Amino acid sequence: MADLKLTGVSKNFGSQAAVRDLNIDIASGEFVVLLGPSGAGKTTTLRLVAGLEKPDAGAVWIDGRDVTTMAPALRDVTFVFQQYSLYPHLNVYDNLAFPLRSPLRKISEDAVRAKVLEVARMLRMEDKLQNPATRLSGGQMQRVAIGRALVRNPSVYLMDEPLSSLDARLRNDLRLELKRIQQDTGATMLYVTHDQVEALTLANRIGVLDHGRLVQLGTPQQVYQDPDTVAVASRLGSPRINLLARSDVPQLPAPDGVQTIGVRAEHLKIGPANSATPDSVSAVVQRLERLSDQYLVHLRLKDRAPEIIVSCSPAHVAHAGQEVQIQFTQCLWFDASDQRVRA
Ligand code: ATP
């Protein structure tokens, strides 16, 4: 395994800046997940590491070597795409064996067989080894695609939403498997997803990209609890963080220059209409959403537009149309350019 470093990497497509001055240092054995909206530059970042794109500026380093001008095949990375890419004329066994039979590798057939069987066991595909690749379910095909990356034991794994085409159950299973395999093998992993559960459970660190820039890199806990921008605060958390204009809640204490107040659903408390305090806010319940062990209460601040969501236990739930008082137990402050204001 190896460490991976990008220094000052930029990539433009015509006038479109896909990646801007990206600096990231990933330790050997680390699992880094890139999150960001569509078009943020996540796939381009993976392609730059793989050598499928050439940066306009900056350098890519793998295991201490500058690989910026090196051909993809010589970089010792594997790339798992969102859409499985199997050889349709080969069976599962030969698909898994294919990367090992490259003339560059010179591996004996016995060693190939041992590795293929080991990976097939990991992926619970031993009974499918003789199936033609075309006679598999979508989930099985994607497992073979992941398996083809695993047999190679590369320095760095690059994965671009590898689980997104799977159904929920398989996705959960394979997410746990991937984490286990990564821990067992000590693989260095750069992984792209839109799924925040995946990001939170897999990552040692999460990098949030926005318009081609890395806006924050930190542990899942840091990124969730201590976001640097509105974009980062909005990326993690379900339900999404509530964002209110400062002018909507003038009664809340906040430093000068704060324009937006962010508050997560679990940091709001509902009380009865007669529980007003100087810094509570009145609201009217719009509707309720029942989750397994709690409710999400959708509220509208009196006479004002934004709807906010509070999570609460069944014991404290209010009904639609009811007037309530809201206490803000923890807030995040942002300035006019959506940057965090810390006290
Ligand atoms: P998604 O989540 O939708 O896959 P992403 O974060 O992976 O998005 P990229 O695919 O890296 O985003 O694209 C970043 C920007 O670069 C986008 O504006 C995209 O349109 C542009 N782009 C990417 N590849 C090319 C290309 N080959 N030619 C022109 N523009 C491109």
mmCIF file of C-alpha atoms in Angstrom, residues 32-336:
data_model
loop_
_atom_site.group_PDB
_atom_site.id
_atom_site.type_symbol
_atom_site.label_atom_id
_atom_site.label_comp_id
_atom_site.label_asym_id
_atom_site.label_seq_id
_atom_site.Cartn_x
_atom_site.Cartn_y
_atom_site.Cartn_z
ATOM 1 C CA VAL A 32 -10.869 9.042 2.117
ATOM 2 C CA VAL A 33 -14.336 9.714 0.738
ATOM 3 C CA LEU A 34 -15.013 12.637 -1.609
ATOM 4 C CA LEU A 35 -18.453 14.187 -1.298
ATOM 5 C CA GLY A 36 -19.969 17.014 -3.271
ATOM 6 C CA PRO A 37 -22.798 17.988 -5.559
ATOM 7 C CA SER A 38 -22.963 16.914 -9.177
ATOM 8 C CA GLY A 39 -20.243 18.626 -11.218
ATOM 9 C CA ALA A 40 -18.071 19.360 -8.156
ATOM 10 C CA GLY A 41 -15.040 17.610 -9.666
ATOM 11 C CA LYS A 42 -15.103 14.263 -7.842
ATOM 12 C CA THR A 43 -14.761 11.964 -10.861
ATOM 13 C CA THR A 44 -12.203 14.248 -12.470
ATOM 14 C CA THR A 45 -10.093 13.997 -9.302
ATOM 15 C CA LEU A 46 -10.131 10.188 -9.486
ATOM 16 C CA ARG A 47 -9.295 10.283 -13.206
ATOM 17 C CA LEU A 48 -6.356 12.597 -12.530
ATOM 18 C CA VAL A 49 -4.979 10.134 -9.970
ATOM 19 C CA ALA A 50 -5.503 7.215 -12.362
ATOM 20 C CA GLY A 51 -3.745 9.066 -15.173
ATOM 21 C CA LEU A 52 -6.851 9.114 -17.374
ATOM 22 C CA GLU A 53 -6.648 12.926 -17.334
ATOM 23 C CA LYS A 54 -3.542 15.087 -17.357
ATOM 24 C CA PRO A 55 -3.536 18.051 -14.963
ATOM 25 C CA ASP A 56 -3.054 21.572 -16.340
ATOM 26 C CA ALA A 57 -1.094 22.395 -13.194
ATOM 27 C CA GLY A 58 0.211 20.567 -10.131
ATOM 28 C CA ALA A 59 1.438 17.050 -9.484
ATOM 29 C CA VAL A 60 0.215 13.618 -8.398
ATOM 30 C CA TRP A 61 2.399 11.577 -6.047
ATOM 31 C CA ILE A 62 1.990 7.883 -5.227
ATOM 32 C CA ASP A 63 4.261 6.263 -2.657
ATOM 33 C CA GLY A 64 6.563 9.277 -2.769
ATOM 34 C CA ARG A 65 6.986 9.165 -6.579
ATOM 35 C CA ASP A 66 5.829 11.910 -8.911
ATOM 36 C CA VAL A 67 3.559 9.998 -11.310
ATOM 37 C CA THR A 68 2.083 13.056 -13.052
ATOM 38 C CA THR A 69 3.400 12.116 -16.487
ATOM 39 C CA MET A 70 3.337 8.346 -15.954
ATOM 40 C CA ALA A 71 1.006 6.152 -18.050
ATOM 41 C CA PRO A 72 -2.070 4.768 -16.205
ATOM 42 C CA ALA A 73 -0.865 1.158 -16.445
ATOM 43 C CA LEU A 74 2.363 2.003 -14.625
ATOM 44 C CA ARG A 75 0.745 3.795 -11.686
ATOM 45 C CA ASP A 76 -0.390 0.687 -9.799
ATOM 46 C CA VAL A 77 -3.889 1.994 -9.105
ATOM 47 C CA THR A 78 -7.228 0.353 -9.862
ATOM 48 C CA PHE A 79 -10.405 2.136 -10.718
ATOM 49 C CA VAL A 80 -13.889 0.753 -10.005
ATOM 50 C CA PHE A 81 -16.547 2.606 -11.958
ATOM 51 C CA GLN A 82 -20.208 3.165 -11.167
ATOM 52 C CA GLN A 83 -21.169 1.028 -14.139
ATOM 53 C CA TYR A 84 -19.668 -2.428 -13.996
ATOM 54 C CA SER A 85 -17.362 -3.063 -16.896
ATOM 55 C CA LEU A 86 -16.936 -6.816 -17.304
ATOM 56 C CA TYR A 87 -15.776 -8.826 -20.298
ATOM 57 C CA PRO A 88 -19.102 -10.289 -21.483
ATOM 58 C CA HIS A 89 -17.514 -13.243 -23.307
ATOM 59 C CA LEU A 90 -15.708 -14.456 -20.162
ATOM 60 C CA ASN A 91 -17.101 -16.242 -17.133
ATOM 61 C CA VAL A 92 -16.778 -14.851 -13.602
ATOM 62 C CA TYR A 93 -13.574 -16.787 -12.915
ATOM 63 C CA ASP A 94 -11.837 -15.452 -16.013
ATOM 64 C CA ASN A 95 -13.096 -11.941 -15.410
ATOM 65 C CA LEU A 96 -11.534 -12.040 -11.947
ATOM 66 C CA ALA A 97 -8.345 -13.659 -13.259
ATOM 67 C CA PHE A 98 -7.948 -11.215 -16.150
ATOM 68 C CA PRO A 99 -5.971 -8.461 -14.361
ATOM 69 C CA LEU A 100 -3.584 -11.091 -12.938
ATOM 70 C CA ARG A 101 -2.858 -12.610 -16.345
ATOM 71 C CA SER A 102 -1.456 -9.358 -17.731
ATOM 72 C CA PRO A 103 1.906 -10.055 -19.436
ATOM 73 C CA LEU A 104 3.457 -7.406 -17.184
ATOM 74 C CA ARG A 105 2.745 -9.537 -14.123
ATOM 75 C CA LYS A 106 4.031 -13.035 -14.916
ATOM 76 C CA ILE A 107 1.966 -14.799 -12.239
ATOM 77 C CA SER A 108 1.634 -18.603 -12.289
ATOM 78 C CA GLU A 109 -1.828 -20.092 -12.977
ATOM 79 C CA ASP A 110 -1.774 -21.695 -9.503
ATOM 80 C CA ALA A 111 -1.226 -18.311 -7.875
ATOM 81 C CA VAL A 112 -3.941 -16.784 -10.080
ATOM 82 C CA ARG A 113 -6.339 -19.515 -8.995
ATOM 83 C CA ALA A 114 -5.567 -19.038 -5.294
ATOM 84 C CA LYS A 115 -6.149 -15.277 -5.525
ATOM 85 C CA VAL A 116 -9.362 -15.599 -7.557
ATOM 86 C CA LEU A 117 -10.773 -18.097 -5.049
ATOM 87 C CA GLU A 118 -9.814 -15.887 -2.111
ATOM 88 C CA VAL A 119 -11.553 -12.845 -3.608
ATOM 89 C CA ALA A 120 -14.583 -14.881 -4.715
ATOM 90 C CA ARG A 121 -14.941 -16.052 -1.105
ATOM 91 C CA MET A 122 -14.716 -12.475 0.183
ATOM 92 C CA LEU A 123 -17.449 -11.433 -2.214
ATOM 93 C CA ARG A 124 -19.515 -14.595 -1.627
ATOM 94 C CA MET A 125 -19.389 -15.463 -5.320
ATOM 95 C CA GLU A 126 -17.721 -18.915 -5.127
ATOM 96 C CA ASP A 127 -20.774 -20.643 -6.567
ATOM 97 C CA LYS A 128 -20.946 -18.261 -9.537
ATOM 98 C CA LEU A 129 -17.398 -18.668 -10.843
ATOM 99 C CA GLN A 130 -18.465 -20.609 -13.952
ATOM 100 C CA ASN A 131 -21.366 -18.279 -14.814
ATOM 101 C CA PRO A 132 -20.932 -16.231 -17.970
ATOM 102 C CA ALA A 133 -20.653 -12.542 -16.990
ATOM 103 C CA THR A 134 -23.842 -11.880 -18.913
ATOM 104 C CA ARG A 135 -25.800 -14.306 -16.709
ATOM 105 C CA LEU A 136 -25.551 -12.399 -13.455
ATOM 106 C CA SER A 137 -27.773 -9.893 -11.694
ATOM 107 C CA GLY A 138 -26.676 -6.242 -11.693
ATOM 108 C CA GLY A 139 -25.509 -6.580 -8.097
ATOM 109 C CA GLN A 140 -23.482 -9.687 -8.879
ATOM 110 C CA MET A 141 -21.873 -7.965 -11.872
ATOM 111 C CA GLN A 142 -20.858 -5.054 -9.689
ATOM 112 C CA ARG A 143 -19.393 -7.432 -7.117
ATOM 113 C CA VAL A 144 -17.271 -9.008 -9.846
ATOM 114 C CA ALA A 145 -16.176 -5.526 -10.949
ATOM 115 C CA ILE A 146 -15.081 -4.779 -7.363
ATOM 116 C CA GLY A 147 -13.459 -8.212 -7.203
ATOM 117 C CA ARG A 148 -11.374 -7.403 -10.263
ATOM 118 C CA ALA A 149 -9.942 -4.447 -8.385
ATOM 119 C CA LEU A 150 -9.343 -6.525 -5.255
ATOM 120 C CA VAL A 151 -7.379 -9.346 -6.948
ATOM 121 C CA ARG A 152 -4.729 -6.894 -8.019
ATOM 122 C CA ASN A 153 -3.666 -5.564 -4.609
ATOM 123 C CA PRO A 154 -2.756 -2.180 -6.055
ATOM 124 C CA SER A 155 -1.087 0.694 -4.199
ATOM 125 C CA VAL A 156 -4.268 2.761 -4.370
ATOM 126 C CA TYR A 157 -7.914 1.928 -5.022
ATOM 127 C CA LEU A 158 -10.090 4.518 -6.748
ATOM 128 C CA MET A 159 -13.819 3.898 -6.524
ATOM 129 C CA ASP A 160 -16.466 6.025 -8.208
ATOM 130 C CA GLU A 161 -19.862 5.318 -6.634
ATOM 131 C CA PRO A 162 -19.256 1.575 -6.847
ATOM 132 C CA LEU A 163 -22.402 0.679 -4.880
ATOM 133 C CA SER A 164 -24.888 3.111 -6.366
ATOM 134 C CA SER A 165 -26.447 0.677 -8.835
ATOM 135 C CA LEU A 166 -27.200 -1.921 -6.147
ATOM 136 C CA ASP A 167 -30.412 -2.431 -4.214
ATOM 137 C CA ALA A 168 -30.506 -1.184 -0.615
ATOM 138 C CA ARG A 169 -29.788 -4.509 1.069
ATOM 139 C CA LEU A 170 -26.880 -5.494 -1.142
ATOM 140 C CA ARG A 171 -25.538 -2.000 -0.864
ATOM 141 C CA ASN A 172 -25.522 -2.273 2.934
ATOM 142 C CA ASP A 173 -23.909 -5.709 2.866
ATOM 143 C CA LEU A 174 -21.258 -4.706 0.388
ATOM 144 C CA ARG A 175 -20.546 -1.463 2.240
ATOM 145 C CA LEU A 176 -19.708 -3.479 5.355
ATOM 146 C CA GLU A 177 -17.670 -5.932 3.273
ATOM 147 C CA LEU A 178 -15.701 -3.142 1.635
ATOM 148 C CA LYS A 179 -14.855 -1.597 4.976
ATOM 149 C CA ARG A 180 -13.763 -4.954 6.343
ATOM 150 C CA ILE A 181 -11.682 -5.752 3.258
ATOM 151 C CA GLN A 182 -10.071 -2.315 3.358
ATOM 152 C CA GLN A 183 -9.183 -2.736 7.037
ATOM 153 C CA ASP A 184 -7.877 -6.278 6.524
ATOM 154 C CA THR A 185 -5.752 -5.400 3.504
ATOM 155 C CA GLY A 186 -4.698 -1.926 4.703
ATOM 156 C CA ALA A 187 -5.663 -0.568 1.285
ATOM 157 C CA THR A 188 -5.385 3.131 0.504
ATOM 158 C CA MET A 189 -8.752 4.176 -0.822
ATOM 159 C CA LEU A 190 -10.101 7.269 -2.546
ATOM 160 C CA TYR A 191 -13.829 6.796 -2.902
ATOM 161 C CA VAL A 192 -16.581 8.952 -4.398
ATOM 162 C CA THR A 193 -20.192 8.787 -3.305
ATOM 163 C CA HIS A 194 -23.359 10.842 -3.056
ATOM 164 C CA ASP A 195 -24.553 8.691 -0.185
ATOM 165 C CA GLN A 196 -23.837 10.215 3.190
ATOM 166 C CA VAL A 197 -24.359 6.969 5.100
ATOM 167 C CA GLU A 198 -21.623 5.462 2.955
ATOM 168 C CA ALA A 199 -19.399 8.469 3.590
ATOM 169 C CA LEU A 200 -19.965 8.450 7.340
ATOM 170 C CA THR A 201 -19.455 4.723 7.799
ATOM 171 C CA LEU A 202 -16.558 4.145 5.408
ATOM 172 C CA ALA A 203 -14.377 7.201 5.706
ATOM 173 C CA ASN A 204 -11.429 7.889 7.951
ATOM 174 C CA ARG A 205 -11.672 11.387 6.487
ATOM 175 C CA ILE A 206 -14.225 13.072 4.243
ATOM 176 C CA GLY A 207 -13.247 15.671 1.652
ATOM 177 C CA VAL A 208 -16.031 17.980 0.527
ATOM 178 C CA LEU A 209 -15.634 19.378 -2.989
ATOM 179 C CA ASP A 210 -17.579 22.363 -4.251
ATOM 180 C CA HIS A 211 -17.067 23.899 -7.713
ATOM 181 C CA GLY A 212 -13.771 22.063 -8.089
ATOM 182 C CA ARG A 213 -12.360 23.213 -4.743
ATOM 183 C CA LEU A 214 -11.707 21.107 -1.676
ATOM 184 C CA VAL A 215 -13.635 23.174 0.848
ATOM 185 C CA GLN A 216 -13.032 20.949 3.871
ATOM 186 C CA LEU A 217 -11.194 17.758 4.753
ATOM 187 C CA GLY A 218 -11.698 16.140 8.130
ATOM 188 C CA THR A 219 -13.022 13.183 10.085
ATOM 189 C CA PRO A 220 -16.739 12.507 9.581
ATOM 190 C CA GLN A 221 -17.333 13.960 13.052
ATOM 191 C CA GLN A 222 -15.399 17.181 12.290
ATOM 192 C CA VAL A 223 -17.169 17.684 8.993
ATOM 193 C CA TYR A 224 -20.586 17.117 10.578
ATOM 194 C CA GLN A 225 -20.104 19.040 13.822
ATOM 195 C CA ASP A 226 -17.730 21.760 12.747
ATOM 196 C CA PRO A 227 -18.355 22.633 9.079
ATOM 197 C CA ASP A 228 -16.453 25.570 7.575
ATOM 198 C CA THR A 229 -19.116 26.638 5.060
ATOM 199 C CA VAL A 230 -22.849 26.409 4.379
ATOM 200 C CA ALA A 231 -22.111 23.969 1.538
ATOM 201 C CA VAL A 232 -20.288 21.597 3.907
ATOM 202 C CA ALA A 233 -22.971 21.916 6.599
ATOM 203 C CA SER A 234 -25.623 21.026 4.024
ATOM 204 C CA ARG A 235 -23.714 18.036 2.637
ATOM 205 C CA LEU A 236 -23.973 15.851 5.755
ATOM 206 C CA GLY A 237 -26.992 15.272 7.969
ATOM 207 C CA SER A 238 -30.416 13.798 7.474
ATOM 208 C CA PRO A 239 -32.688 15.675 7.586
ATOM 209 C CA ARG A 240 -30.620 18.426 6.028
ATOM 210 C CA ILE A 241 -29.497 21.249 8.335
ATOM 211 C CA ASN A 242 -32.071 24.043 8.747
ATOM 212 C CA LEU A 243 -30.815 27.353 7.338
ATOM 213 C CA LEU A 244 -32.464 30.557 8.478
ATOM 214 C CA ALA A 245 -31.791 34.171 7.571
ATOM 215 C CA ARG A 246 -30.468 36.081 10.591
ATOM 216 C CA SER A 247 -33.331 38.547 10.108
ATOM 217 C CA ASP A 248 -35.874 35.724 10.596
ATOM 218 C CA VAL A 249 -34.682 35.077 14.152
ATOM 219 C CA PRO A 250 -33.468 38.423 15.556
ATOM 220 C CA GLN A 251 -34.111 37.243 19.118
ATOM 221 C CA LEU A 252 -31.257 34.678 18.936
ATOM 222 C CA PRO A 253 -27.843 35.796 20.154
ATOM 223 C CA ALA A 254 -25.249 35.854 17.329
ATOM 224 C CA PRO A 255 -22.046 37.789 16.570
ATOM 225 C CA ASP A 256 -22.000 40.794 14.201
ATOM 226 C CA GLY A 257 -21.801 39.914 10.527
ATOM 227 C CA VAL A 258 -23.830 36.719 10.800
ATOM 228 C CA GLN A 259 -26.253 36.418 7.877
ATOM 229 C CA THR A 260 -27.308 32.789 8.088
ATOM 230 C CA ILE A 261 -28.035 30.608 11.093
ATOM 231 C CA GLY A 262 -27.733 26.868 10.655
ATOM 232 C CA VAL A 263 -29.353 24.509 13.130
ATOM 233 C CA ARG A 264 -29.659 20.766 12.933
ATOM 234 C CA ALA A 265 -32.972 19.057 13.646
ATOM 235 C CA GLU A 266 -31.605 17.463 16.825
ATOM 236 C CA HIS A 267 -30.578 20.876 18.193
ATOM 237 C CA LEU A 268 -34.099 22.258 18.318
ATOM 238 C CA LYS A 269 -36.523 21.602 21.163
ATOM 239 C CA ILE A 270 -40.271 21.980 20.926
ATOM 240 C CA GLY A 271 -42.174 23.397 23.882
ATOM 241 C CA PRO A 272 -45.797 24.438 24.407
ATOM 242 C CA ALA A 273 -46.959 27.889 23.222
ATOM 243 C CA ASN A 274 -46.880 29.195 26.804
ATOM 244 C CA SER A 275 -43.199 28.284 27.303
ATOM 245 C CA ALA A 276 -41.844 31.429 25.570
ATOM 246 C CA THR A 277 -38.475 32.798 26.738
ATOM 247 C CA PRO A 278 -36.556 35.860 25.414
ATOM 248 C CA ASP A 279 -34.675 33.695 22.915
ATOM 249 C CA SER A 280 -37.319 31.170 21.965
ATOM 250 C CA VAL A 281 -39.067 31.423 18.603
ATOM 251 C CA SER A 282 -42.757 30.858 17.910
ATOM 252 C CA ALA A 283 -43.733 28.490 15.159
ATOM 253 C CA VAL A 284 -46.712 26.573 13.826
ATOM 254 C CA VAL A 285 -46.585 22.831 13.160
ATOM 255 C CA GLN A 286 -47.189 22.050 9.487
ATOM 256 C CA ARG A 287 -46.915 18.273 9.334
ATOM 257 C CA LEU A 288 -45.323 15.251 10.954
ATOM 258 C CA GLU A 289 -43.130 12.531 9.529
ATOM 259 C CA ARG A 290 -42.843 9.349 11.499
ATOM 260 C CA LEU A 291 -39.481 7.566 11.441
ATOM 261 C CA SER A 292 -38.815 4.290 13.255
ATOM 262 C CA ASP A 293 -38.232 5.689 16.750
ATOM 263 C CA GLN A 294 -38.853 9.413 16.419
ATOM 264 C CA TYR A 295 -40.816 12.083 14.614
ATOM 265 C CA LEU A 296 -39.693 14.813 12.296
ATOM 266 C CA VAL A 297 -41.872 17.837 12.917
ATOM 267 C CA HIS A 298 -42.060 20.357 10.074
ATOM 268 C CA LEU A 299 -42.660 23.861 11.366
ATOM 269 C CA ARG A 300 -43.117 27.271 9.912
ATOM 270 C CA LEU A 301 -41.937 30.310 11.846
ATOM 271 C CA LYS A 302 -44.953 32.512 12.477
ATOM 272 C CA ASP A 303 -45.660 34.954 9.645
ATOM 273 C CA ARG A 304 -42.472 33.928 7.896
ATOM 274 C CA ALA A 305 -41.638 31.633 5.028
ATOM 275 C CA PRO A 306 -38.870 29.118 5.823
ATOM 276 C CA GLU A 307 -39.946 25.702 6.963
ATOM 277 C CA ILE A 308 -37.728 24.090 9.568
ATOM 278 C CA ILE A 309 -37.524 20.512 10.760
ATOM 279 C CA VAL A 310 -37.215 19.385 14.361
ATOM 280 C CA SER A 311 -36.638 15.804 15.421
ATOM 281 C CA CYS A 312 -38.353 14.737 18.595
ATOM 282 C CA SER A 313 -39.457 11.699 20.540
ATOM 283 C CA PRO A 314 -43.102 10.585 20.451
ATOM 284 C CA ALA A 315 -43.541 11.971 24.003
ATOM 285 C CA HIS A 316 -42.925 15.541 22.791
ATOM 286 C CA VAL A 317 -44.624 15.467 19.442
ATOM 287 C CA ALA A 318 -47.085 18.245 18.569
ATOM 288 C CA HIS A 319 -49.942 18.054 16.070
ATOM 289 C CA ALA A 320 -50.440 19.896 12.788
ATOM 290 C CA GLY A 321 -51.764 23.444 13.242
ATOM 291 C CA GLN A 322 -50.498 23.673 16.836
ATOM 292 C CA GLU A 323 -48.569 26.744 17.968
ATOM 293 C CA VAL A 324 -45.318 25.941 19.713
ATOM 294 C CA GLN A 325 -42.165 27.567 21.040
ATOM 295 C CA ILE A 326 -38.782 26.477 19.697
ATOM 296 C CA GLN A 327 -35.539 26.584 21.672
ATOM 297 C CA PHE A 328 -32.279 26.585 19.712
ATOM 298 C CA THR A 329 -29.802 24.537 21.765
ATOM 299 C CA GLN A 330 -26.868 24.734 19.342
ATOM 300 C CA CYS A 331 -26.385 26.943 16.268
ATOM 301 C CA LEU A 332 -23.831 27.362 13.491
ATOM 302 C CA TRP A 333 -23.249 30.915 12.233
ATOM 303 C CA PHE A 334 -22.302 31.914 8.693
ATOM 304 C CA ASP A 335 -21.414 35.265 7.125
ATOM 305 C CA ALA A 336 -22.628 36.840 3.858
#
